[in-house]
Amino acid sequence: MRYSIMLQLVTTISVIFVAGAALFAWIQNRQIEPIQEMGINHEFDRNLLIY
Amino acid sequence: MRNLLMQNPIAIATAWIGVYLLIILSPLLILLLYPASPGRGFWLEFSVALGFIGLAMMVLQFALTARIRTIEAAYGIDIILQFHRYTSIVAFLLILVHPVILFVNDPETLQLLNFFEAPWRARAAVVATLALTLLIVTAIWREKLHIPYEPWRIWHGIFAVTAVGLGLVHAFGVGNYLSLFWKSVLWALFGLVALWLLVFVRLVKPWQMTQHPYLVEEVVPERGNVWTLVLRPRGHEGLTFQSGQFAWLTLRISPFRMREHPFSIASSTEKLDCLEFGIKSVGDFTSRIKDVEPGTVAYLDGPYGVFTIDRYWDSAGFVMIAGGIGITPIMSMVRTAADRKDDRPFLLIYASRSWEDITYREDLEVLKDKLDLTIVHVLRKAPDDWQGETGYVDQDLLERYIPIHRGSRHYFICAVPKMMDQVERALHDLNVPVDHVHMEHYNLV
């Protein structure tokens, strides 16, 4: 039973490792969208400068 | 709360698993300190991550097998070694999958297998993987391949050092991520820790053993093809241990040669002037025990193990279930209890092949006068006039003898693995609390 519990533990740990590797791969490979210039913000900034 | 966390075995065991996960995943976690690199594709990154995890797992195998007492005390050395076996197979599979994904993702990388033209970092990977394959195959099928224990142990170490050393060389050689400062620091640290553990196990520990030698006092024949090896400490006070623990024994040769064998201590903790080991003649080393001359130098590494009644001082009593040579640690426990004038009840269910093969039979009878000890002998080949139990220790037999208030006792099982599994299952079916059942697998290798 102790070995059975440990086998389940090792299986869980292995799943965590594979999931961790997949998460790492996704983070490293994800496409980061460039921040788009927002015209309204420029308008807002200009208004701030005026007032 | 703090006290609970420091002393609760489940909390300690869980904490060690957390530390294990954190160390293995740290090579990936540390990359979060850096901005993501330009996308090289999911599968390539996944393959690299599996390689890092597999290599980190292999490095940690050195820590699992270094017999570090703080780790071992949380689980018992047999559990640690079984964990070492299972996780080695997982690491091996992850390391094998690592290049396979690369080859499938980019078939041109198959050229890296051309040993004569491949860059040295790829050659290191190929040799490391071969060493790891040999390590796993010889460990799993050692007995089927008829590899004797001592040469196997030497080659096991050589394969492990080759696999991890060249694995690190490969990782540094590829250098995609290891060019990052903290990442290279981390892996350098991994390498240094593995190297230190190697030095500690192969040099420091043997040197410590040479400072505490023992001399063989006598070798006493016992029933059941068992020999009691009596050792006397030479120039020191001897080993302080808990009843039921074991030690690694080196006989005749220098401990630096790493040809040691684990044996349970059979003597009482109250008699430190002499240590007794019960050794059954079954293998290359053990069959020569009977020929050991008094005065032979011996060295011990120990004590190890959590198979001891000393941890359960508030238990109302104990149930011991032994099969054959599994009686040895239990002998230490009942002898110690007798010396301490322990007034709690002890029930010993002891399976043997025949009446003549019952190891320590006479010694146990003497102990019945000094201790509240009930012995139930279970014989597989009983004489015609035998009135006692026969056959195997099964659920029906256990139900006849163990107390109705199951949780009032702690249960210690030591026998061949098959018998231990059967008894453990039977005790579970008889509603014995899981945390009251303690076992020790004595075939560690």
Coordinates of C-alpha atoms in Angstrom, one line a residue:
Chain A
M1 CA 0.0 0.0 0.0
R2 CA 2.8 2.4 0.8
Y3 CA 4.4 1.7 -2.6
S4 CA 1.0 2.1 -4.2
I5 CA 0.6 5.5 -2.5
M6 CA 4.1 6.4 -3.6
L7 CA 3.4 5.3 -7.2
Q8 CA 0.4 7.6 -7.2
L9 CA 2.6 10.4 -5.8
V10 CA 5.3 9.9 -8.5
T11 CA 2.5 9.8 -11.2
T12 CA 1.2 13.1 -9.8
I13 CA 4.7 14.7 -9.7
S14 CA 5.3 13.5 -13.3
V15 CA 2.1 15.1 -14.5
I16 CA 3.1 18.4 -12.7
F17 CA 6.4 18.3 -14.5
V18 CA 5.0 17.7 -18.0
A19 CA 2.3 20.3 -17.4
G20 CA 5.0 22.7 -16.1
A21 CA 7.1 22.0 -19.3
A22 CA 4.0 22.7 -21.5
L23 CA 3.3 25.9 -19.6
F24 CA 6.9 27.0 -19.9
A25 CA 6.8 26.3 -23.7
W26 CA 3.6 28.3 -24.0
I27 CA 5.0 31.2 -22.0
Q28 CA 8.2 31.3 -24.0
N29 CA 6.4 31.0 -27.3
R30 CA 3.3 33.1 -26.8
Q31 CA 2.7 36.0 -29.3
I32 CA 2.9 39.3 -27.4
E33 CA 0.6 41.8 -29.2
P34 CA 2.4 45.2 -29.8
I35 CA 0.6 48.1 -27.9
Q36 CA -1.5 50.0 -30.4
E37 CA -1.3 53.7 -30.4
M38 CA -4.7 55.0 -29.3
G39 CA -5.6 58.3 -30.9
I40 CA -8.1 59.3 -28.2
N41 CA -5.2 59.2 -25.6
H42 CA -3.2 61.7 -27.7
E43 CA -6.3 63.8 -27.7
F44 CA -6.6 63.4 -24.0
D45 CA -2.9 64.3 -23.5
R46 CA -3.3 67.4 -25.6
N47 CA -6.3 68.5 -23.7
L48 CA -4.3 68.1 -20.5
L49 CA -1.5 70.3 -21.9
I50 CA -4.0 72.9 -22.9
Y51 CA -5.7 73.1 -19.5
Chain B
M1 CA 1.3 25.4 15.0
R2 CA 5.0 25.8 14.4
N3 CA 5.7 22.9 16.7
L4 CA 3.1 20.8 14.8
L5 CA 4.8 21.6 11.5
M6 CA 8.2 20.8 12.9
Q7 CA 7.2 17.4 14.3
N8 CA 4.3 16.1 12.3
P9 CA 5.7 13.4 10.0
I10 CA 3.0 14.0 7.4
A11 CA 3.7 17.8 7.4
I12 CA 7.5 17.1 7.1
A13 CA 7.0 14.6 4.3
T14 CA 4.8 17.0 2.4
A15 CA 7.3 19.8 2.9
W16 CA 10.1 17.6 1.4
I17 CA 7.9 16.9 -1.7
G18 CA 7.4 20.7 -2.1
V19 CA 11.1 21.3 -1.9
Y20 CA 11.7 18.5 -4.4
L21 CA 9.2 20.1 -6.9
L22 CA 10.6 23.5 -6.4
I23 CA 14.2 22.4 -7.0
I24 CA 13.2 20.4 -10.2
L25 CA 11.1 23.3 -11.6
S26 CA 13.6 26.0 -10.6
P27 CA 15.5 26.0 -14.0
L28 CA 12.2 26.8 -15.7
L29 CA 11.0 29.3 -13.0
I30 CA 14.2 31.2 -13.1
L31 CA 13.6 32.0 -16.8
L32 CA 10.5 34.0 -15.8
L33 CA 13.1 36.6 -14.5
Y34 CA 13.9 37.3 -18.1
P35 CA 11.8 38.5 -21.0
A36 CA 10.5 35.8 -23.3
S37 CA 12.9 34.9 -26.0
P38 CA 11.8 35.2 -29.7
G39 CA 9.4 32.4 -30.4
R40 CA 11.2 29.2 -31.5
G41 CA 8.1 27.2 -31.6
F42 CA 6.1 25.4 -28.9
W43 CA 7.5 21.9 -29.4
L44 CA 11.1 23.0 -29.4
E45 CA 10.6 24.9 -26.1
F46 CA 8.6 21.9 -24.7
S47 CA 11.4 19.6 -25.6
V48 CA 14.0 21.8 -23.9
A49 CA 11.9 22.1 -20.8
L50 CA 11.6 18.3 -20.6
G51 CA 15.3 18.0 -20.9
F52 CA 15.9 20.5 -18.1
I53 CA 13.4 18.7 -15.8
G54 CA 14.9 15.3 -16.6
L55 CA 18.4 16.5 -16.0
A56 CA 17.4 18.2 -12.7
M57 CA 15.7 15.0 -11.6
M58 CA 18.9 13.0 -12.3
V59 CA 21.0 15.5 -10.3
L60 CA 18.7 15.1 -7.4
Q61 CA 19.1 11.3 -7.5
F62 CA 22.5 11.9 -5.9
A63 CA 20.8 13.5 -2.9
L64 CA 18.2 10.7 -2.7
T65 CA 20.9 8.1 -2.5
A66 CA 23.4 9.9 -0.3
R67 CA 21.7 8.6 2.9
I68 CA 21.0 12.1 4.3
R69 CA 19.6 11.4 7.7
T70 CA 17.1 14.4 7.8
I71 CA 15.5 13.2 4.5
E72 CA 15.6 9.5 5.4
A73 CA 14.1 10.1 8.9
A74 CA 10.9 11.5 7.2
Y75 CA 10.2 8.4 5.2
G76 CA 12.5 5.5 5.9
I77 CA 15.3 4.5 3.5
D78 CA 13.4 1.8 1.7
I79 CA 10.7 4.3 0.7
I80 CA 13.4 6.8 -0.4
L81 CA 15.1 4.1 -2.5
Q82 CA 11.8 3.1 -4.1
F83 CA 11.1 6.8 -4.9
H84 CA 14.6 6.9 -6.4
R85 CA 13.8 3.9 -8.6
Y86 CA 10.4 5.3 -9.8
T87 CA 11.7 8.9 -10.4
S88 CA 14.8 7.6 -12.2
I89 CA 12.4 5.9 -14.7
V90 CA 10.4 9.1 -15.1
A91 CA 13.6 11.1 -15.6
F92 CA 14.8 8.6 -18.2
L93 CA 11.6 8.8 -20.2
L94 CA 11.6 12.6 -20.1
I95 CA 15.2 12.7 -21.3
L96 CA 14.4 10.2 -24.1
V97 CA 11.3 12.2 -25.2
H98 CA 13.4 15.4 -25.3
P99 CA 15.4 14.5 -28.5
V100 CA 12.5 12.6 -30.0
I101 CA 10.4 15.7 -30.1
L102 CA 13.3 17.6 -31.7
F103 CA 13.7 14.9 -34.4
V104 CA 10.0 14.9 -35.2
N105 CA 9.7 18.7 -35.1
D106 CA 12.8 19.2 -37.3
P107 CA 14.0 16.0 -39.0
E108 CA 17.3 17.7 -40.0
T109 CA 18.3 17.5 -36.4
L110 CA 18.7 13.7 -36.9
Q111 CA 22.1 14.5 -38.2
L112 CA 23.1 15.2 -34.6
L113 CA 23.1 11.4 -34.1
N114 CA 26.0 11.0 -36.5
F115 CA 28.6 10.6 -33.8
F116 CA 31.6 11.3 -36.0
E117 CA 30.4 14.6 -37.5
A118 CA 28.1 15.9 -34.8
P119 CA 29.3 18.8 -32.6
W120 CA 30.8 17.7 -29.2
R121 CA 27.7 18.9 -27.3
A122 CA 25.6 16.4 -29.3
R123 CA 28.2 13.7 -28.7
A124 CA 28.0 14.4 -25.0
A125 CA 24.2 14.0 -25.2
V126 CA 24.4 10.7 -27.0
V127 CA 27.0 9.2 -24.6
A128 CA 25.0 10.5 -21.6
T129 CA 21.8 8.9 -22.9
L130 CA 23.5 5.6 -23.6
A131 CA 25.0 5.6 -20.0
L132 CA 21.5 6.4 -18.6
T133 CA 20.0 3.6 -20.7
L134 CA 22.6 1.1 -19.4
L135 CA 22.0 2.4 -15.8
I136 CA 18.3 1.9 -16.0
V137 CA 18.5 -1.5 -17.7
T138 CA 21.0 -2.9 -15.3
A139 CA 19.1 -1.6 -12.3
I140 CA 15.7 -3.0 -13.3
W141 CA 16.9 -6.3 -14.6
R142 CA 20.0 -6.8 -12.4
E143 CA 18.9 -10.2 -11.1
K144 CA 17.6 -11.5 -14.5
L145 CA 20.9 -10.4 -16.0
H146 CA 22.8 -12.3 -13.2
I147 CA 24.9 -9.2 -12.4
P148 CA 26.4 -9.7 -8.9
Y149 CA 25.6 -6.8 -6.4
E150 CA 29.1 -5.5 -5.8
P151 CA 30.3 -4.9 -9.5
W152 CA 26.7 -3.7 -10.3
R153 CA 27.0 -1.0 -7.6
I154 CA 30.4 0.2 -8.9
W155 CA 29.0 0.4 -12.5
H156 CA 25.8 2.0 -11.3
G157 CA 27.9 4.9 -9.9
I158 CA 30.0 5.1 -13.1
F159 CA 26.9 5.2 -15.3
A160 CA 25.2 7.8 -13.1
V161 CA 28.2 10.2 -13.0
T162 CA 28.7 9.8 -16.8
A163 CA 25.0 10.5 -17.5
V164 CA 24.7 13.5 -15.3
G165 CA 28.2 14.9 -16.0
L166 CA 27.8 14.7 -19.8
G167 CA 24.2 15.9 -19.5
L168 CA 25.4 19.1 -17.9
V169 CA 28.2 19.4 -20.5
H170 CA 25.4 19.1 -23.2
A171 CA 23.2 21.7 -21.5
F172 CA 26.1 24.2 -21.2
G173 CA 27.3 23.4 -24.7
V174 CA 23.9 24.1 -26.4
G175 CA 23.8 27.3 -24.3
N176 CA 20.5 28.6 -25.6
Y177 CA 19.3 29.4 -22.1
L178 CA 22.4 28.7 -20.1
S179 CA 24.0 31.9 -21.5
L180 CA 21.6 33.7 -19.2
F181 CA 23.4 34.7 -16.0
W182 CA 21.1 33.3 -13.3
K183 CA 20.4 30.2 -15.3
S184 CA 24.0 29.4 -15.6
V185 CA 24.6 30.1 -11.9
L186 CA 21.7 27.7 -11.0
W187 CA 23.0 24.9 -13.2
A188 CA 26.6 25.4 -12.0
L189 CA 25.2 25.2 -8.4
F190 CA 23.4 21.9 -9.4
G191 CA 26.7 20.5 -10.7
L192 CA 28.6 21.6 -7.6
V193 CA 26.0 20.0 -5.3
A194 CA 26.1 16.8 -7.3
L195 CA 29.9 16.8 -7.1
W196 CA 29.8 17.5 -3.4
L197 CA 27.4 14.7 -2.7
L198 CA 29.7 12.4 -4.7
V199 CA 32.7 13.5 -2.7
F200 CA 30.7 13.2 0.5
V201 CA 29.5 9.6 -0.2
R202 CA 32.7 8.3 -1.8
L203 CA 35.4 10.1 0.4
V204 CA 34.0 11.9 3.5
K205 CA 31.7 9.2 4.7
P206 CA 34.2 6.3 4.2
W207 CA 36.8 8.5 6.0
Q208 CA 34.4 9.0 8.9
M209 CA 33.9 5.2 9.0
T210 CA 37.6 4.5 9.2
Q211 CA 37.7 6.7 12.4
H212 CA 35.2 4.3 14.1
P213 CA 36.4 0.7 13.4
Y214 CA 34.9 -2.5 14.9
L215 CA 36.4 -5.9 15.4
V216 CA 34.5 -9.1 14.9
E217 CA 34.0 -10.7 18.3
E218 CA 32.5 -14.0 17.1
V219 CA 30.2 -15.5 14.5
V220 CA 27.4 -17.6 16.0
P221 CA 25.3 -20.1 14.0
E222 CA 21.6 -19.7 14.5
R223 CA 18.6 -21.7 13.3
G224 CA 17.4 -21.2 9.7
N225 CA 20.8 -20.8 8.0
V226 CA 21.3 -17.5 9.9
W227 CA 24.5 -16.3 11.4
T228 CA 24.9 -13.7 14.2
L229 CA 27.8 -11.5 13.6
V230 CA 29.0 -9.9 16.9
L231 CA 31.0 -6.7 16.6
R232 CA 32.9 -4.8 19.3
P233 CA 33.8 -1.1 18.9
R234 CA 37.5 -0.5 18.9
G235 CA 38.6 2.8 20.5
H236 CA 35.2 4.4 20.6
E237 CA 31.9 4.1 22.4
G238 CA 30.0 2.3 19.6
L239 CA 26.9 3.1 17.6
T240 CA 24.0 4.8 19.3
F241 CA 20.8 3.5 17.6
Q242 CA 17.1 3.0 18.0
S243 CA 15.8 -0.6 18.2
G244 CA 14.9 -1.9 14.8
Q245 CA 17.3 0.2 12.8
F246 CA 20.0 -1.1 10.4
A247 CA 23.5 -0.2 9.3
W248 CA 25.6 -0.7 6.2
L249 CA 28.4 -3.1 7.0
T250 CA 31.9 -3.3 5.4
L251 CA 34.0 -6.3 6.3
R252 CA 37.7 -7.0 5.8
I253 CA 38.2 -4.2 3.3
S254 CA 38.6 -0.4 3.3
P255 CA 35.3 1.5 3.3
F256 CA 36.6 3.5 0.4
R257 CA 36.0 0.5 -1.8
M258 CA 32.3 1.0 -1.4
R259 CA 31.4 -2.7 -1.0
E260 CA 29.0 -2.4 1.9
H261 CA 25.8 -4.3 2.7
P262 CA 22.8 -3.3 4.7
F263 CA 21.9 -5.5 7.7
S264 CA 19.4 -5.0 10.6
I265 CA 20.8 -4.8 14.1
A266 CA 19.5 -7.6 16.2
S267 CA 20.9 -6.6 19.6
S268 CA 19.5 -4.3 22.3
T269 CA 20.1 -0.6 22.3
E270 CA 20.9 -0.9 26.0
K271 CA 24.1 -2.9 25.2
L272 CA 26.5 -0.7 23.2
D273 CA 29.6 -2.7 24.1
C274 CA 28.6 -5.3 21.4
L275 CA 26.5 -5.0 18.3
E276 CA 24.8 -8.1 16.8
F277 CA 23.7 -8.5 13.2
G278 CA 21.4 -11.4 12.1
I279 CA 22.6 -12.4 8.6
K280 CA 20.9 -15.1 6.5
S281 CA 23.2 -17.0 4.1
V282 CA 21.6 -16.3 0.7
G283 CA 24.0 -14.4 -1.6
D284 CA 27.7 -14.0 -2.5
F285 CA 28.6 -11.9 0.6
T286 CA 26.3 -13.5 3.1
S287 CA 27.3 -17.1 2.3
R288 CA 30.8 -16.2 3.4
I289 CA 29.8 -14.7 6.8
K290 CA 30.3 -18.1 8.5
D291 CA 34.0 -18.0 7.5
V292 CA 34.8 -14.6 9.0
E293 CA 37.5 -14.9 11.7
P294 CA 37.3 -13.2 15.1
G295 CA 39.4 -10.1 15.0
T296 CA 38.5 -9.1 11.5
V297 CA 38.1 -5.4 11.0
A298 CA 34.6 -4.1 10.2
Y299 CA 33.2 -0.6 9.5
L300 CA 29.6 0.6 9.9
D301 CA 27.6 3.4 8.3
G302 CA 24.5 4.0 10.2
P303 CA 22.2 3.8 12.0
Y304 CA 19.3 4.2 9.5
G305 CA 15.6 3.4 9.3
V306 CA 12.4 4.5 10.9
F307 CA 11.2 0.9 11.7
T308 CA 11.3 1.3 15.4
I309 CA 9.0 1.2 18.4
D310 CA 11.1 4.0 20.0
R311 CA 9.0 6.5 18.0
Y312 CA 5.7 5.3 19.6
W313 CA 6.4 5.6 23.3
D314 CA 2.7 6.3 24.1
S315 CA 1.4 3.2 22.2
A316 CA -0.6 0.8 24.5
G317 CA 1.4 -2.2 23.0
F318 CA 2.8 -3.6 19.8
V319 CA 2.0 -6.3 17.3
M320 CA 5.0 -7.7 15.5
I321 CA 4.6 -9.8 12.3
A322 CA 7.8 -11.4 11.1
G323 CA 8.7 -13.8 8.3
G324 CA 12.0 -15.7 8.3
I325 CA 15.0 -13.4 8.6
G326 CA 12.6 -10.5 9.1
I327 CA 12.7 -11.4 12.7
T328 CA 16.1 -9.5 13.1
P329 CA 14.9 -5.9 13.7
I330 CA 12.0 -7.2 15.8
M331 CA 14.6 -9.1 17.9
S332 CA 16.3 -5.8 18.6
M333 CA 12.9 -4.3 19.6
V334 CA 11.9 -7.0 22.0
R335 CA 15.4 -7.3 23.5
T336 CA 15.5 -3.6 24.1
A337 CA 12.0 -3.6 25.6
A338 CA 13.0 -6.4 28.0
D339 CA 16.2 -4.5 29.0
R340 CA 14.1 -1.4 29.6
K341 CA 11.5 -3.4 31.6
D342 CA 8.8 -2.3 29.3
D343 CA 5.5 -3.4 30.8
R344 CA 3.4 -3.1 27.6
P345 CA 2.0 -6.2 25.8
F346 CA 3.9 -7.5 22.8
L347 CA 2.3 -9.9 20.3
L348 CA 4.7 -11.6 17.9
I349 CA 3.3 -13.5 14.9
Y350 CA 6.3 -15.3 13.5
A351 CA 6.2 -17.3 10.2
S352 CA 8.9 -19.9 9.6
R353 CA 9.4 -22.8 7.2
S354 CA 9.6 -25.4 10.0
W355 CA 10.0 -25.8 13.7
E356 CA 13.7 -26.4 13.3
D357 CA 14.2 -23.3 11.2
I358 CA 12.8 -20.8 13.7
T359 CA 15.7 -18.3 14.1
Y360 CA 16.2 -17.1 17.7
R361 CA 13.6 -19.6 18.9
E362 CA 15.3 -20.3 22.3
D363 CA 16.2 -16.6 22.8
L364 CA 12.5 -15.7 22.3
E365 CA 11.4 -18.2 24.9
V366 CA 13.8 -16.7 27.4
L367 CA 12.4 -13.2 26.6
K368 CA 8.9 -14.4 27.5
D369 CA 10.0 -14.5 31.1
K370 CA 11.2 -10.9 31.0
L371 CA 8.5 -9.3 28.9
D372 CA 4.7 -9.4 28.4
L373 CA 5.4 -11.3 25.1
T374 CA 3.0 -13.6 23.4
I375 CA 4.5 -15.6 20.5
V376 CA 2.4 -17.2 17.7
H377 CA 4.5 -19.5 15.5
V378 CA 3.2 -20.1 12.0
L379 CA 4.8 -23.0 10.3
R380 CA 4.6 -23.9 6.6
K381 CA 5.9 -27.4 7.2
A382 CA 4.6 -28.4 10.6
P383 CA 5.5 -31.7 12.4
D384 CA 2.7 -34.2 12.8
D385 CA 2.2 -33.5 16.5
W386 CA 2.1 -29.7 15.9
Q387 CA -0.9 -28.0 17.7
G388 CA -0.1 -24.4 16.6
E389 CA -0.8 -22.4 13.5
T390 CA 0.2 -23.5 10.0
G391 CA 0.2 -22.1 6.5
Y392 CA 0.4 -18.4 5.9
V393 CA -0.3 -15.3 7.9
D394 CA -3.6 -14.3 6.4
Q395 CA -6.6 -12.2 7.5
D396 CA -8.4 -15.0 9.4
L397 CA -5.2 -15.8 11.4
L398 CA -4.6 -12.1 12.2
E399 CA -8.2 -11.6 13.3
R400 CA -7.9 -14.4 15.8
Y401 CA -4.9 -12.7 17.6
I402 CA -4.8 -8.9 17.2
P403 CA -6.7 -6.9 19.8
I404 CA -10.3 -5.8 19.1
H405 CA -9.3 -2.1 19.7
R406 CA -7.1 -2.1 16.6
G407 CA -5.9 1.5 17.0
S408 CA -4.5 0.8 20.5
R409 CA -1.4 -0.9 19.0
H410 CA 1.3 -0.2 16.5
Y411 CA 1.9 -2.9 14.0
F412 CA 5.4 -3.8 12.7
I413 CA 5.8 -6.1 9.6
C414 CA 9.1 -7.4 8.4
A415 CA 9.2 -10.3 5.9
V416 CA 9.6 -11.0 2.2
P417 CA 7.8 -8.4 0.1
K418 CA 5.0 -10.7 -0.9
M419 CA 4.1 -11.6 2.7
M420 CA 4.4 -7.9 3.7
D421 CA 1.9 -6.9 1.0
Q422 CA -0.5 -9.6 2.0
V423 CA -0.3 -8.8 5.7
E424 CA -0.6 -5.1 5.1
R425 CA -3.7 -5.6 3.0
A426 CA -5.2 -7.9 5.6
L427 CA -4.6 -5.4 8.4
H428 CA -6.2 -2.7 6.3
D429 CA -9.3 -5.0 5.8
L430 CA -9.4 -5.5 9.6
N431 CA -9.7 -1.7 10.0
V432 CA -6.2 -1.2 11.5
P433 CA -5.4 2.5 11.0
V434 CA -3.0 3.0 8.1
D435 CA -0.6 5.2 10.1
H436 CA -0.3 2.4 12.8
V437 CA 1.2 0.0 10.3
H438 CA 5.0 0.1 9.8
M439 CA 7.0 -2.0 7.4
E440 CA 10.6 -2.4 6.4
H441 CA 11.6 -3.9 3.1
Y442 CA 15.0 -5.5 3.8
N443 CA 15.9 -6.3 0.2
L444 CA 17.1 -2.7 -0.5
V445 CA 19.1 -3.5 -3.6

